[in-house]
Short mmCIF file of C-alpha atoms in Angstrom, two decimals:
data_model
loop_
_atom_site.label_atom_id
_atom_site.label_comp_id
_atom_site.label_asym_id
_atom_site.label_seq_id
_atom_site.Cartn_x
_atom_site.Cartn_y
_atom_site.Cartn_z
CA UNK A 1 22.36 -108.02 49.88
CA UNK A 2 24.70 -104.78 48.32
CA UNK A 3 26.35 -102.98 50.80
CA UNK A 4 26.54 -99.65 49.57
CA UNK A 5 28.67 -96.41 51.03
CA UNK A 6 27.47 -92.76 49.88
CA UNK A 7 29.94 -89.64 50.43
CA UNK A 8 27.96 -86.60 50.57
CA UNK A 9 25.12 -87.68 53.84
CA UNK A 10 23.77 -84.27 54.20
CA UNK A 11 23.37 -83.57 50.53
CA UNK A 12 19.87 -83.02 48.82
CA UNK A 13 20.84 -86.34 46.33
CA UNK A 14 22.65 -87.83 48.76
CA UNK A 15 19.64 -87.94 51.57
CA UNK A 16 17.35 -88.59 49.15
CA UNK A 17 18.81 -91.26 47.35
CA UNK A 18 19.70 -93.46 51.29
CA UNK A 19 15.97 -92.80 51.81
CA UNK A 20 14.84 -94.34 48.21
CA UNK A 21 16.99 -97.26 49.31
CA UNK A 22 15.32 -97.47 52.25
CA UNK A 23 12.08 -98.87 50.90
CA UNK A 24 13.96 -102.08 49.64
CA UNK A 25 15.82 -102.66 53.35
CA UNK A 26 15.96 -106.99 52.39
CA UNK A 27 18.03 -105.53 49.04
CA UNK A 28 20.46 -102.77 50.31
CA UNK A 29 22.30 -102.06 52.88
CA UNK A 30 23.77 -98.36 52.84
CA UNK A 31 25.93 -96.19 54.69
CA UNK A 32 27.14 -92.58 54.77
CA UNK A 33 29.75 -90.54 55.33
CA UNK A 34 30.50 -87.20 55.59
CA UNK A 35 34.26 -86.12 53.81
CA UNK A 36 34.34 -82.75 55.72
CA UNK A 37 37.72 -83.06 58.02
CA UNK A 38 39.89 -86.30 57.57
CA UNK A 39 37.93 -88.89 60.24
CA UNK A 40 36.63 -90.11 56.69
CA UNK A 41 39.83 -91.29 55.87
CA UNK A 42 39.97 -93.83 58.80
CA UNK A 43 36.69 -95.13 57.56
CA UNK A 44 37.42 -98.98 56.26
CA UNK A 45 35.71 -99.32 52.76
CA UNK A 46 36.89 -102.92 52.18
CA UNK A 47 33.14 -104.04 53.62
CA UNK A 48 31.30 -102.45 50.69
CA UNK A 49 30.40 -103.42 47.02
CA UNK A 50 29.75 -99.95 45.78
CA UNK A 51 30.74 -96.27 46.66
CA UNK A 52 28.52 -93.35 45.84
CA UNK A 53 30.17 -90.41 45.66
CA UNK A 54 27.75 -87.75 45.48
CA UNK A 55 30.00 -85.73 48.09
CA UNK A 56 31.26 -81.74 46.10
CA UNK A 57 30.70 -78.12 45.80
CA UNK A 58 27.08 -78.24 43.57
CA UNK A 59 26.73 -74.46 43.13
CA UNK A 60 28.51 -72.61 40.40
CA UNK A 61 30.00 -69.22 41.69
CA UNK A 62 32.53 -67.01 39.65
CA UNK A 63 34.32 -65.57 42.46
CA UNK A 64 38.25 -66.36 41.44
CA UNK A 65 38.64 -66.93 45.73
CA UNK A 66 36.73 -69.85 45.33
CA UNK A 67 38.46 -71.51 42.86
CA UNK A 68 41.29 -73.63 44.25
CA UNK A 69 37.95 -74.65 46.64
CA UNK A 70 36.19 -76.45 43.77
CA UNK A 71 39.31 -77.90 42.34
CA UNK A 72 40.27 -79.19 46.07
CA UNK A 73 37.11 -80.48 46.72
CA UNK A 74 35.01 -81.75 43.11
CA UNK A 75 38.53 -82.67 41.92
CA UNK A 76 41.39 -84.22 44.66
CA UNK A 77 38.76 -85.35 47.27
CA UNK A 78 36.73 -87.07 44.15
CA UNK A 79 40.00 -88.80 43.15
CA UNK A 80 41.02 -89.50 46.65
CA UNK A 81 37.90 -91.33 47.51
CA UNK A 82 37.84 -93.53 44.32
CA UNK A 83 41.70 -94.39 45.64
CA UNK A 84 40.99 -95.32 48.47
CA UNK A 85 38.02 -97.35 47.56
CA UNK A 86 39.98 -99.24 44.89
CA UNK A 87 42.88 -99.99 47.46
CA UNK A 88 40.58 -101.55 49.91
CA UNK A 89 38.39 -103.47 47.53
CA UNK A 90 35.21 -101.94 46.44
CA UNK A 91 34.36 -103.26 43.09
CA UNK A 92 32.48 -100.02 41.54
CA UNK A 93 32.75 -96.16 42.45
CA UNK A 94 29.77 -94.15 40.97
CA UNK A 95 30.35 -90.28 40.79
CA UNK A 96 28.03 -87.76 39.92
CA UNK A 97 29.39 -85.00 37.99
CA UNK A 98 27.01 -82.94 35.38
CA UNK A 99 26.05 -81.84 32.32
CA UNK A 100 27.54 -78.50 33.14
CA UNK A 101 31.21 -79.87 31.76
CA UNK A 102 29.33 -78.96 28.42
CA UNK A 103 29.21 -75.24 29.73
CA UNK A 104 26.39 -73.00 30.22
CA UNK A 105 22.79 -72.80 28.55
CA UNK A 106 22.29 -70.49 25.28
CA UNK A 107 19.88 -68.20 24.07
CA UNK A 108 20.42 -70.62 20.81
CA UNK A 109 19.08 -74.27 20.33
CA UNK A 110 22.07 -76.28 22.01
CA UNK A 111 21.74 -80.00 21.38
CA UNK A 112 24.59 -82.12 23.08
CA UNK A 113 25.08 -85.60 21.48
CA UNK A 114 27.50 -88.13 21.85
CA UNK A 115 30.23 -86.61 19.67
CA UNK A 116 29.54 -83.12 21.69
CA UNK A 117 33.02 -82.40 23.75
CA UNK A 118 33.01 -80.78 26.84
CA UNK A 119 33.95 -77.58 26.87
CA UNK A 120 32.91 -76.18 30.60
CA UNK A 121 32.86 -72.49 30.75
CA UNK A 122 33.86 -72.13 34.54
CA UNK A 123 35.92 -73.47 37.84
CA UNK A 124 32.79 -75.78 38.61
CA UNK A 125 32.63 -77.39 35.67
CA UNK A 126 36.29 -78.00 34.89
CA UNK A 127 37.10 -79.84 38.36
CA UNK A 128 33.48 -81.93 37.72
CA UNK A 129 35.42 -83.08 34.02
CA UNK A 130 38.89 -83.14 35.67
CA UNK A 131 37.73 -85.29 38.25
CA UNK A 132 36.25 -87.70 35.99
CA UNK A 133 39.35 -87.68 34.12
CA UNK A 134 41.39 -88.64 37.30
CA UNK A 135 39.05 -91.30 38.07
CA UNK A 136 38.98 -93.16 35.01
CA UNK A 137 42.62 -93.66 35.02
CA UNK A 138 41.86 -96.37 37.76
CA UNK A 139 39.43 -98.32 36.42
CA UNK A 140 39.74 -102.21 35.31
CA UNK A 141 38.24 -105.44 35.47
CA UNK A 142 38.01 -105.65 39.13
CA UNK A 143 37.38 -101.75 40.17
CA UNK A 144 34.11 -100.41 38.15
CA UNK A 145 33.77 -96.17 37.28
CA UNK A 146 30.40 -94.88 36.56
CA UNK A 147 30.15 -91.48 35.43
CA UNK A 148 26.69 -89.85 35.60
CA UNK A 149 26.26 -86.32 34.01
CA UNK A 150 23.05 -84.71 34.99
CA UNK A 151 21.11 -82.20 33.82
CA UNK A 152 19.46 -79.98 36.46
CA UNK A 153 18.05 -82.00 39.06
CA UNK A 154 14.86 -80.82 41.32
CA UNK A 155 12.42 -82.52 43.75
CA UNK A 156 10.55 -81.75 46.97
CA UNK A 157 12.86 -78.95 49.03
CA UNK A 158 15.79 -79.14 46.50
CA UNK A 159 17.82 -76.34 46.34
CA UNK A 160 18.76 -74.06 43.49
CA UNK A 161 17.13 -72.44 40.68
CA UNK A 162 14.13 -74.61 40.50
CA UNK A 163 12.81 -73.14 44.13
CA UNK A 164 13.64 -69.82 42.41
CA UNK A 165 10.83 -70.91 39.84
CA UNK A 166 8.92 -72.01 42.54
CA UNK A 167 8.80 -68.77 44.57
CA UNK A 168 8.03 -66.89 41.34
CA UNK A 169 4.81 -69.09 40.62
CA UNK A 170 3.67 -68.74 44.01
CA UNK A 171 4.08 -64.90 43.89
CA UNK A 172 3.39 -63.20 39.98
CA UNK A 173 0.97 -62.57 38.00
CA UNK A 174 2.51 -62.87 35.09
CA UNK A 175 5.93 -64.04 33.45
CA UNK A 176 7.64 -64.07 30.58
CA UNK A 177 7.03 -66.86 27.41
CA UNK A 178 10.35 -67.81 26.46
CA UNK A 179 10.29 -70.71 23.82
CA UNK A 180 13.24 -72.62 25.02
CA UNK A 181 13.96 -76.32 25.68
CA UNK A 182 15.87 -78.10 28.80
CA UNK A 183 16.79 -80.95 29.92
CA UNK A 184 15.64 -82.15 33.47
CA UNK A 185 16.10 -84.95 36.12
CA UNK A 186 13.68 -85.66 38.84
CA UNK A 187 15.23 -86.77 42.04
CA UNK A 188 13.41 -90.24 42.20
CA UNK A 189 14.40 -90.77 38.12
CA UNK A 190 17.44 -90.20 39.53
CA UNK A 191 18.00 -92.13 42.47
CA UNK A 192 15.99 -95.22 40.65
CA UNK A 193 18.88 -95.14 38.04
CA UNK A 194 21.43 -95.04 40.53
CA UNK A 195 20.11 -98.24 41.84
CA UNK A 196 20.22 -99.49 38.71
CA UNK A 197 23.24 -98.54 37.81
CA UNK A 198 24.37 -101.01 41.18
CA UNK A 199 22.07 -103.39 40.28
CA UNK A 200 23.60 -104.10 37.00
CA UNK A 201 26.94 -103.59 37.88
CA UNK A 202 27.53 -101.06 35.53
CA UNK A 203 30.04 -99.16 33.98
CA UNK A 204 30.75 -96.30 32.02
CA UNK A 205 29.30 -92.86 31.02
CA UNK A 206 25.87 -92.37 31.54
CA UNK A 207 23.25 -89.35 31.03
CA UNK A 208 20.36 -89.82 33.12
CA UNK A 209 17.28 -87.16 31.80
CA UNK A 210 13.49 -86.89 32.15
CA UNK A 211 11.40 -88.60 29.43
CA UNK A 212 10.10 -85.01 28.06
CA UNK A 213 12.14 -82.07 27.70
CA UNK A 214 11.00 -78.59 29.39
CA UNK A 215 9.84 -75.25 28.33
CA UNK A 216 10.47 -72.76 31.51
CA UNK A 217 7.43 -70.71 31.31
CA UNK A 218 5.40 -73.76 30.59
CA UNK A 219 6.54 -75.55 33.98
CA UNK A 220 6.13 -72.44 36.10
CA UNK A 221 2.64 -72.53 34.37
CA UNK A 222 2.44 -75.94 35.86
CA UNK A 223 3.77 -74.94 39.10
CA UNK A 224 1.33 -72.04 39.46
CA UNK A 225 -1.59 -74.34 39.11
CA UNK A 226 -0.96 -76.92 41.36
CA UNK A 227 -0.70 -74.19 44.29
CA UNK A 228 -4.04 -72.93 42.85
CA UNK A 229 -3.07 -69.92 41.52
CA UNK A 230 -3.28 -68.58 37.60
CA UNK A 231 -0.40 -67.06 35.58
CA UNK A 232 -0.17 -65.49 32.63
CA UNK A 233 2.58 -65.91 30.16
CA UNK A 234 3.81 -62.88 28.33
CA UNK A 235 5.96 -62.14 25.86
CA UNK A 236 6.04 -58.55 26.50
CA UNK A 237 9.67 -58.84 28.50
CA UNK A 238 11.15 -61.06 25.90
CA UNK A 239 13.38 -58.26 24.32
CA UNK A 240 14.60 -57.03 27.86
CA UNK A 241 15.49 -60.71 28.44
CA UNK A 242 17.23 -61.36 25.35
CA UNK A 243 19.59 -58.47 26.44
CA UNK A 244 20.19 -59.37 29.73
CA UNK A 245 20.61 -62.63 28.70
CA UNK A 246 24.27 -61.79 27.37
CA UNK A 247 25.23 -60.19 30.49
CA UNK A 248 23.28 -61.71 33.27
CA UNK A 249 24.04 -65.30 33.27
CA UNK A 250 21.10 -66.06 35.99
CA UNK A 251 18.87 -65.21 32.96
CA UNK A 252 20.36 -68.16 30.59
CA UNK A 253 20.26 -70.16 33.32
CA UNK A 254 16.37 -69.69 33.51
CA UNK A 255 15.54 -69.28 30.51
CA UNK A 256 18.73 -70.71 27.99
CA UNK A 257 18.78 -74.04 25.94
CA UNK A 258 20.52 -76.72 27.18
CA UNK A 259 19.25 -80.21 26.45
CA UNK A 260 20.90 -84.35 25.82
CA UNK A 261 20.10 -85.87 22.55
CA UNK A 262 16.96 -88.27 23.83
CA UNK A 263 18.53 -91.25 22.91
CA UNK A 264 21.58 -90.71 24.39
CA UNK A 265 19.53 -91.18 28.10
CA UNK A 266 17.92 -94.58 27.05
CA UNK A 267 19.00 -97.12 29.16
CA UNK A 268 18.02 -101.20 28.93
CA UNK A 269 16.02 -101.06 32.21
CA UNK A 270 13.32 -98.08 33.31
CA UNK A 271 14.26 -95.43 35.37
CA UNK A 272 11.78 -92.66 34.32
CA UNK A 273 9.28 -93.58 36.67
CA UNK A 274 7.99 -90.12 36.97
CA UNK A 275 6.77 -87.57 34.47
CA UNK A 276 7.25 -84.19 34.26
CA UNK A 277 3.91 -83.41 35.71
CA UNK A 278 3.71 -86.48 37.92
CA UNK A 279 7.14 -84.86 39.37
CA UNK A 280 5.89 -81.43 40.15
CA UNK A 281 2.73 -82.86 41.68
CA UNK A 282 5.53 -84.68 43.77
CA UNK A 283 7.92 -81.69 44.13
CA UNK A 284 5.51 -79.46 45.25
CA UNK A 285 2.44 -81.37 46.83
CA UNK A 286 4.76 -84.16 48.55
CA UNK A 287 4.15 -87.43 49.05
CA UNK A 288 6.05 -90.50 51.40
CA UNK A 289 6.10 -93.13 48.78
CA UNK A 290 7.98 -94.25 45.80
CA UNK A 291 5.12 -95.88 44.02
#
């Protein structure tokens, strides 16, 4: 049996990955933890094979206040976990960082591949890629790193710009056809890869996505439907988007580019056990299993 600890209990991935592992109880044994105030640091890691450090500030926000926040937080408590976890033992520390240390979506096709460098375009992303830079400085033979970069992640009552979508499907009548392309993660694609990821013992950088990229308006299509309602796409706001696409950022975040290369997210074992419309049958109808 793996004995797992996860930073990060009351987060969306965190709660839903501890309840994923829950359905194979003979396999895993996991823990969590909360890093909010320093009773964390008492905790005694030596007991566990892998860490899970899903624990960090998830939103992006451009108030300058809130910077030395993120960097505290997605940066020094990342690398102070991953310390402490190597001192006392544990053979592999898994942190989740994400694809946003490639910077925002475009109104242009934006393809990353394995040569693309990040280049993040605020506070959130930097301390995700400084953090992962801090981390793999203590890796070797006996102390694992997995890096995971995901794209957007979504699921039943995630948070975030996918209930945003939600709420507008339930609501309109119509919405705007935007042609654009995005790369997505489902949270049980997700947490199956994380097991994966400690069932292998891996290491290294990995890029989790969904097996089919997605078109905004086409999802919220999707979305619409399965709460029985009909929407209409329209290309009729498409110039008033492409303007306040420059200076709105909310809009490229809707409606942008942003997608991995599709083999870059193969992996040697399956972890896309959910399609995209399997997942929003999931996301939005609910369900108690994992088959």
């Amino acid at each position: 049996m793996k004995k797992i600890l996860l930073t990060g209990k009351n987060s969306y991935v965190g709660m839903s990955f501890q309840k994923w592992l829950g359905n194979y109880s003979d396999r895993y044994s996991i823990d969590s933890i909360s890093l909010r105030g320093n009773s964390w640091r008492e905790k005694n890691f030596s007991e566990y094979d892998a860490v899970v450090h899903v624990a960090g500030i998830a939103h992006v926000s451009s108030d300058p206040k809130m910077e030395d926040l993120y960097y505290k937080i997605n940066r020094d408590l990342t690398i102070e976990t991953a310390e402490k976890a190597k001192a006392e033992g544990v053979k592999q520390f898994i942190f989740m960082s994400s694809i946003i240390v490639y910077g925002d979506s475009t109104s242009g096709i934006k393809v990353i591949n394995k040569n693309t460098l990040p280049t993040p375009s605020n506070f959130y992303g930097s301390s995700k890629l400084q953090a992962e830079e801090g981390i793999k400085l203590l890796e070797n033979d006996n102390f694992k790193i997995v890096i995971i970069r995901p794209p957007m992640i979504y699921g039943r009552n995630s948070k975030g710009n996918y209930q945003k979508l939600v709420k507008a499907a339930k609501k309109l009548p119509i919405f705007p056809k935007i042609e654009n392309q995005r790369s997505m993660l489902h949270i049980d694609n997700l947490c199956e890869f994380l097991k994966l990821m400690i069932d292998n013992d891996e290491s290294g950088l990995f890029f989790p996505q969904n097996r089919e990229y997605v078109n905004t308006s086409e999802m919220v299509k999707l979305i619409a439907k399965l709460h029985g309602r009909e929407i209409k796409l329209t290309k009729i706001f498409n110039p008033v988007l492409k303007v306040l696409g420059v200076k709105m950022g909310i809009i490229n975040k809707v409606f942008g580019n942003l997608v991995y290369e599709r083999t870059m997210s193969n992996y040697k074992d399956n972890y896309r056990i959910r399609d995209l419309k399997k997942s929003l049958e999931l996301s939005e109808l609910g369900s108690d299993s994992n088959e």
